[in-house]
Amino acid sequence: MTDLFIKVKTHQEQQLPFVLYAKPNSDRMVGLFQKNDHLYFLEDYAAKGFVFAPFDGDLIPFVPQKQSDVYVEKIILTDYVVANTISQEIDETAKIVFENLVQRGIEAIVKGTFEKVVLSRKEEVLLRQFDLETVFKKLIAFYPTAFKYCFFHPKIGLWMGATPEQFLKINRRALQTVALAGTQIATNAENVIWPQKETEEQRLVTEFITTNLQDKVSEMTVSSPYSVKAGNLWHIKTDISATAKSKKAIANIISALHPTSAVCGLPKETAKDFILKNENYEREYYSGFLGELNIDLTTFRTEQSDLFVNLRCMKIVGDTAVLFIGCGITKDSVPEDEFRETVNKSMTMRKSIV
C-alpha cells in the first residue's frame, strides 16, 4: 500500500473528507485530504480546490485546497483478470418502469414541450466485498481516457466514477468544452455508422453549448463531429474552444451550461422540470459536475480549472453500490432500445466492482 492509499485509509477511519482522482491519459493520481470534517460550500468561483456539484441545487460542496493536504503519486498499472462478459439478470420491473418513463418523454417531445430530454434510473448491486483501493485501480486500468475519481465526505457519502465527458477546461480566459452524445456498443469495425437519432441528439447538445456561450465569449471554434471510444462504448464528440470575455464571466458560463443538454435536455428549464417531476428518484450528484477549480494540483499552477460531468458513477452505501445511468431521448427514440443503452452504460461501473 502506497503513502497515498495509507492516507486514504486513515481518513476513512477518522471519517474525514477526501477526494482521489486521475485525469484522462495522466500518469499521476492526486489525493486532496481535508484536515477537518466541515462541509464547505463554494461561495466564490475564484476559490481554489475541488468542486462536487449536484445535478439540482445552488449549494456546491467544495474541498478547499488551503484546508487540505495534497498527495501526488505516479500511477503504476496493475493487470486485472476480468471476464470478457459480465452476466446480468434484467430486472423486468425496472425495464417496464423505465420504458414507460421514456414513452412519456417521447410524447412530451411530440407535443412540443421540449426537443430533447435526458432520462435516467438507478440500479443497486450487492457487493460481495468492497475495497476502495482495488476498485479505484481498476477504474484507472480500464478507463485511461476518462476522469477517474473517488469523493468522500461523511455528510455526503462515498462516490466513485469514470466519466468520459469534459464539462469545462479553463486556462485564464481560454475555454475548452465538448459536446458528447450518442451511444453504441464498441466493435472492431473501422468505421462507426450512426443512426439519425444519435446524430440528431449530438447536434442538439452542440447547439445548446454554442448558443449559451455565444454572448459570453469571443473567437469560438467548433470542430466537426467525430466518433470516440469510452470503455466498451462509442460516442459522438465535438470539440469547442473559445475565449471568455472576462475572468468574471466564468461563473456565468458555468451557470449557463450546467446542467448541459447532454444530461438534462433542450430547452434546459422545461426538460429539467420534466425530469424532476417524472424520474421519481433523487439524482444527487449524478450528472452534476466535479473537478479542480482555479488550480492544477499536480503543478500548483493557478487560474486553471479542469471540470467534468459526473457520468458513469456510483454511490457506495454499506454493502451496496448504487449505479446511476441515463440516456438522451428524442422524437426518434425507442423505449426498449433506450433501456438497453442504460444496461450497456451500467457495465462501466459493474466491471470495476466484480
Coordinates of C-alpha atoms in Angstrom, one line a residue:
M1 CA 0.0 0.0 0.0
T2 CA 1.5 3.4 -1.0
D3 CA 1.6 6.6 1.1
L4 CA -1.5 7.9 -0.8
F5 CA -3.7 4.9 0.0
I6 CA -2.4 4.8 3.6
K7 CA -3.6 8.4 3.8
V8 CA -7.0 7.3 2.3
K9 CA -7.3 4.5 4.9
T10 CA -6.5 6.9 7.7
H11 CA -9.1 9.5 6.5
Q12 CA -11.7 6.8 6.1
E13 CA -11.1 5.6 9.7
Q14 CA -11.3 9.1 11.0
Q15 CA -14.3 10.0 8.8
L16 CA -12.5 12.9 7.3
P17 CA -13.3 14.2 3.7
F18 CA -11.0 13.4 0.8
V19 CA -11.0 13.2 -3.0
L20 CA -8.8 11.0 -5.1
Y21 CA -8.6 11.4 -8.8
A22 CA -6.7 10.8 -12.1
K23 CA -7.1 12.9 -15.2
P24 CA -7.6 11.5 -18.7
N25 CA -4.4 10.0 -20.0
S26 CA -2.4 11.1 -17.0
D27 CA 0.3 9.1 -15.3
R28 CA -0.4 10.8 -12.0
M29 CA -3.1 10.4 -9.4
V30 CA -3.9 13.1 -6.9
G31 CA -5.3 13.0 -3.4
L32 CA -6.8 16.0 -1.6
F33 CA -7.2 15.3 2.1
Q34 CA -9.3 17.8 4.1
K35 CA -7.9 18.5 7.6
N36 CA -11.4 18.8 9.3
D37 CA -14.8 17.3 8.7
H38 CA -16.6 20.7 7.9
L39 CA -18.8 20.6 4.9
Y40 CA -17.7 23.6 2.8
F41 CA -19.8 25.1 0.0
L42 CA -18.5 27.1 -2.9
E43 CA -19.1 30.8 -2.3
D44 CA -16.7 32.3 -4.7
Y45 CA -15.8 31.0 -8.1
A46 CA -12.3 32.4 -7.6
A47 CA -11.6 29.9 -4.8
K48 CA -9.1 27.1 -5.2
G49 CA -9.9 23.5 -4.6
F50 CA -12.1 20.6 -5.7
V51 CA -15.8 21.1 -6.5
F52 CA -18.5 18.4 -6.4
A53 CA -21.7 20.0 -7.7
P54 CA -25.2 18.3 -7.7
F55 CA -27.5 18.0 -10.7
D56 CA -30.0 20.3 -9.0
G57 CA -29.5 22.9 -6.3
D58 CA -27.4 26.0 -5.6
L59 CA -25.2 24.6 -2.8
I60 CA -22.0 23.2 -4.3
P61 CA -19.8 21.1 -1.9
F62 CA -16.2 22.2 -2.1
V63 CA -12.9 20.8 -0.7
P64 CA -10.7 23.9 -0.3
Q65 CA -7.0 23.5 -1.2
K66 CA -6.0 25.7 1.7
Q67 CA -7.7 23.4 4.2
S68 CA -6.2 20.2 2.8
D69 CA -3.1 18.2 2.3
V70 CA -2.2 17.3 -1.3
Y71 CA -0.6 14.0 -2.3
V72 CA 0.5 13.2 -5.9
E73 CA 1.7 9.7 -6.9
K74 CA 2.8 8.1 -10.1
I75 CA 0.4 5.5 -11.4
I76 CA 1.7 2.0 -11.6
L77 CA -0.6 0.0 -13.7
T78 CA -1.6 -3.4 -12.4
D79 CA -3.1 -6.1 -14.5
Y80 CA -6.5 -7.4 -13.5
V81 CA -8.1 -10.6 -14.8
V82 CA -11.7 -9.8 -15.7
A83 CA -14.2 -11.8 -17.6
N84 CA -14.9 -10.5 -21.1
T85 CA -18.6 -10.5 -20.4
I86 CA -20.4 -9.8 -17.1
S87 CA -23.6 -11.8 -16.5
Q88 CA -26.5 -9.6 -15.6
E89 CA -30.1 -10.5 -15.0
I90 CA -32.5 -7.9 -16.4
D91 CA -34.9 -6.5 -13.8
E92 CA -38.2 -6.7 -15.7
T93 CA -40.0 -4.3 -13.3
A94 CA -37.2 -1.7 -13.7
K95 CA -37.4 -2.3 -17.5
I96 CA -41.1 -1.6 -17.6
V97 CA -40.9 1.4 -15.4
F98 CA -38.0 3.0 -17.4
E99 CA -39.6 2.3 -20.8
N100 CA -42.8 3.9 -19.6
L101 CA -40.8 6.9 -18.5
V102 CA -39.1 7.1 -21.9
Q103 CA -42.5 6.9 -23.6
R104 CA -43.8 9.8 -21.6
G105 CA -40.7 11.8 -22.6
I106 CA -41.3 11.0 -26.3
E107 CA -44.9 12.1 -26.0
A108 CA -43.8 15.4 -24.4
I109 CA -41.4 15.9 -27.3
V110 CA -44.1 15.2 -29.9
K111 CA -46.3 17.8 -28.2
G112 CA -43.6 20.4 -28.4
T113 CA -42.8 20.6 -24.7
F114 CA -39.1 20.3 -25.5
E115 CA -36.8 19.0 -28.2
K116 CA -34.8 16.5 -26.1
V117 CA -34.8 15.2 -22.6
V118 CA -32.2 13.0 -20.8
L119 CA -33.8 10.4 -18.6
S120 CA -32.1 8.2 -16.0
R121 CA -32.5 5.5 -13.5
K122 CA -30.5 3.8 -10.8
E123 CA -29.5 0.2 -10.2
E124 CA -28.5 -1.4 -6.9
V125 CA -25.7 -4.0 -6.9
L126 CA -24.9 -6.1 -3.8
L127 CA -21.2 -6.1 -3.1
R128 CA -19.6 -9.3 -2.0
Q129 CA -16.7 -7.3 -0.8
F130 CA -15.6 -3.7 -1.4
D131 CA -12.0 -2.4 -1.3
L132 CA -11.6 1.2 -2.4
E133 CA -8.0 0.9 -3.5
T134 CA -8.8 -2.1 -5.7
V135 CA -11.8 -0.5 -7.3
F136 CA -10.0 2.8 -7.9
K137 CA -7.0 1.0 -9.5
K138 CA -9.4 -0.9 -11.8
L139 CA -11.0 2.3 -12.9
I140 CA -7.6 3.6 -13.8
A141 CA -6.6 0.4 -15.6
F142 CA -9.9 0.0 -17.5
Y143 CA -10.6 3.7 -18.5
P144 CA -7.4 5.6 -19.2
T145 CA -9.1 8.3 -21.3
A146 CA -11.8 9.0 -18.6
F147 CA -11.6 11.2 -15.5
K148 CA -11.5 8.7 -12.6
Y149 CA -12.4 9.8 -9.1
C150 CA -13.4 8.8 -5.6
F151 CA -15.0 11.5 -3.4
F152 CA -15.8 11.0 0.2
H153 CA -17.4 13.3 2.8
P154 CA -19.1 12.0 6.0
K155 CA -22.1 14.3 5.3
I156 CA -22.4 13.3 1.6
G157 CA -21.2 9.7 1.3
L158 CA -18.7 7.8 -0.9
W159 CA -18.9 8.4 -4.7
M160 CA -16.8 6.9 -7.5
G161 CA -16.8 7.1 -11.2
A162 CA -15.0 7.2 -14.6
T163 CA -16.6 9.9 -16.7
P164 CA -15.8 10.4 -20.4
E165 CA -17.2 13.9 -20.6
Q166 CA -15.3 17.2 -20.1
F167 CA -17.5 20.0 -18.7
L168 CA -15.1 22.9 -18.9
K169 CA -11.3 23.2 -19.1
I170 CA -10.2 26.8 -18.3
N171 CA -6.8 28.4 -18.6
R172 CA -7.1 32.0 -17.6
R173 CA -9.8 33.1 -20.1
A174 CA -9.3 30.3 -22.6
L175 CA -12.1 27.7 -22.5
Q176 CA -12.4 24.2 -23.9
T177 CA -15.5 22.0 -23.7
V178 CA -17.1 19.1 -25.6
A179 CA -20.5 18.1 -26.9
L180 CA -20.7 14.4 -26.3
A181 CA -23.8 12.3 -27.1
G182 CA -24.9 9.2 -29.0
T183 CA -24.1 5.7 -27.8
Q184 CA -23.4 2.3 -29.3
I185 CA -21.5 -0.8 -28.2
A186 CA -17.9 -0.7 -29.4
T187 CA -16.9 -3.3 -32.1
N188 CA -13.8 -3.9 -34.1
A189 CA -15.3 -2.1 -37.2
E190 CA -13.1 0.6 -38.6
N191 CA -16.0 2.9 -39.5
V192 CA -18.7 3.6 -36.9
I193 CA -22.1 4.1 -38.5
W194 CA -24.5 6.4 -36.6
P195 CA -28.3 6.3 -36.9
Q196 CA -30.2 9.6 -37.4
K197 CA -31.5 9.5 -33.8
E198 CA -27.9 9.6 -32.4
T199 CA -26.6 12.3 -34.8
E200 CA -29.6 14.5 -34.0
E201 CA -29.1 14.1 -30.3
Q202 CA -25.5 15.1 -30.6
R203 CA -26.4 18.1 -32.8
L204 CA -28.8 19.4 -30.1
V205 CA -26.1 19.1 -27.5
T206 CA -23.6 21.1 -29.6
E207 CA -26.3 23.7 -30.4
F208 CA -27.1 24.1 -26.7
I209 CA -23.4 24.8 -25.8
T210 CA -22.7 27.2 -28.6
T211 CA -25.9 29.1 -28.1
N212 CA -25.3 29.5 -24.4
L213 CA -21.7 30.6 -24.9
Q214 CA -22.0 33.0 -27.8
D215 CA -22.7 36.2 -25.8
K216 CA -20.2 35.4 -23.1
V217 CA -17.1 34.5 -25.3
S218 CA -15.2 35.5 -28.4
E219 CA -13.3 33.6 -31.0
M220 CA -15.4 30.4 -30.7
T221 CA -14.2 27.4 -32.7
V222 CA -16.3 24.3 -33.3
S223 CA -14.9 21.0 -34.7
S224 CA -16.7 18.6 -36.9
P225 CA -18.4 15.7 -35.0
Y226 CA -16.3 12.5 -34.7
S227 CA -16.5 9.1 -33.0
V228 CA -14.7 8.5 -29.8
K229 CA -14.4 5.3 -27.7
A230 CA -15.1 5.3 -23.9
G231 CA -14.7 1.9 -22.3
N232 CA -16.9 -0.5 -24.2
L233 CA -19.0 2.3 -25.9
W234 CA -18.7 4.6 -28.8
H235 CA -20.0 8.2 -28.6
I236 CA -20.1 11.2 -31.0
K237 CA -18.0 14.1 -29.9
T238 CA -17.5 17.7 -31.0
D239 CA -14.7 19.9 -29.5
I240 CA -15.5 23.5 -28.7
S241 CA -13.0 26.2 -27.7
A242 CA -13.4 29.9 -27.0
T243 CA -12.1 32.9 -25.1
A244 CA -14.2 34.3 -22.2
K245 CA -14.8 38.0 -22.5
S246 CA -13.6 38.5 -18.9
K247 CA -12.5 36.4 -15.9
K248 CA -15.7 37.4 -14.1
A249 CA -17.7 35.7 -16.9
I250 CA -16.5 32.2 -15.8
A251 CA -19.2 31.9 -13.1
N252 CA -21.9 33.0 -15.6
I253 CA -20.6 30.5 -18.1
I254 CA -20.7 27.6 -15.7
S255 CA -24.2 28.6 -14.6
A256 CA -25.4 28.9 -18.2
L257 CA -24.0 25.4 -19.2
H258 CA -24.9 23.4 -16.1
P259 CA -26.8 21.1 -16.4
T260 CA -25.8 20.6 -20.0
S261 CA -28.3 19.3 -22.6
A262 CA -26.2 16.1 -22.6
V263 CA -27.5 15.3 -19.1
C264 CA -30.7 17.4 -19.0
G265 CA -32.3 18.3 -22.3
L266 CA -33.2 21.2 -24.5
P267 CA -34.6 23.7 -23.7
K268 CA -32.9 23.3 -20.3
E269 CA -35.6 24.5 -17.9
T270 CA -38.6 22.7 -19.4
A271 CA -36.5 19.4 -19.7
K272 CA -35.3 19.8 -16.1
D273 CA -38.8 20.4 -14.8
F274 CA -39.9 17.2 -16.6
I275 CA -37.0 15.2 -15.1
L276 CA -37.7 16.4 -11.5
K277 CA -41.4 15.6 -11.8
N278 CA -41.1 12.2 -13.6
E279 CA -37.9 10.3 -12.7
N280 CA -39.2 9.6 -9.1
Y281 CA -35.8 9.4 -7.6
E282 CA -33.1 11.9 -6.5
R283 CA -30.1 12.1 -8.8
E284 CA -28.0 13.7 -6.1
Y285 CA -24.5 14.3 -7.6
Y286 CA -25.1 12.1 -10.7
S287 CA -25.0 14.4 -13.8
G288 CA -23.6 17.3 -11.8
F289 CA -20.0 18.4 -12.4
L290 CA -16.7 17.9 -10.5
G291 CA -13.1 18.7 -10.6
E292 CA -10.3 21.1 -10.0
L293 CA -11.2 24.8 -9.7
N294 CA -8.6 27.5 -10.3
I295 CA -5.6 25.3 -9.6
D296 CA -3.9 22.3 -11.2
L297 CA -3.0 20.2 -8.1
T298 CA -0.2 18.3 -9.9
T299 CA 1.7 21.5 -10.8
F300 CA 0.0 24.1 -8.4
R301 CA -0.5 26.4 -11.4
T302 CA -3.3 28.8 -10.7
E303 CA -6.1 30.2 -12.9
Q304 CA -6.6 26.7 -14.3
S305 CA -9.8 24.7 -13.9
D306 CA -10.5 21.1 -15.1
L307 CA -14.1 20.2 -14.7
F308 CA -16.0 17.1 -15.8
V309 CA -19.7 16.0 -16.0
N310 CA -20.4 13.3 -13.3
L311 CA -21.4 10.4 -15.5
R312 CA -20.7 6.6 -15.2
C313 CA -20.7 6.9 -11.5
M314 CA -21.9 5.1 -8.4
K315 CA -22.5 5.8 -4.7
I316 CA -21.3 3.2 -2.2
V317 CA -23.9 2.7 0.6
G318 CA -22.9 -0.1 3.1
D319 CA -22.7 -3.3 1.1
T320 CA -24.5 -1.9 -1.9
A321 CA -23.3 0.0 -5.0
V322 CA -26.0 2.4 -6.4
L323 CA -25.3 2.9 -10.1
F324 CA -26.7 5.9 -12.0
I325 CA -27.3 5.6 -15.7
G326 CA -29.2 7.6 -18.3
C327 CA -29.7 8.3 -22.0
G328 CA -30.9 11.1 -24.3
I329 CA -34.4 10.9 -25.6
T330 CA -35.5 12.5 -28.9
K331 CA -38.7 12.0 -31.0
D332 CA -37.0 9.0 -32.7
S333 CA -36.2 7.1 -29.5
V334 CA -37.4 3.6 -29.0
P335 CA -38.1 2.8 -25.3
E336 CA -36.7 -0.7 -25.4
D337 CA -33.5 0.5 -27.1
E338 CA -33.1 3.2 -24.5
F339 CA -33.3 0.7 -21.6
R340 CA -30.7 -1.4 -23.3
E341 CA -28.5 1.6 -23.6
T342 CA -28.7 2.1 -19.8
V343 CA -27.8 -1.5 -19.3
N344 CA -24.7 -1.1 -21.5
K345 CA -23.6 2.0 -19.7
S346 CA -24.0 0.3 -16.3
M347 CA -21.2 -2.1 -17.3
T348 CA -18.7 0.7 -16.8
M349 CA -19.1 0.6 -13.1
R350 CA -20.1 -3.1 -12.8
K351 CA -16.8 -4.1 -14.4
S352 CA -14.9 -2.3 -11.6
I353 CA -16.8 -4.0 -8.7
V354 CA -16.9 -7.6 -9.7

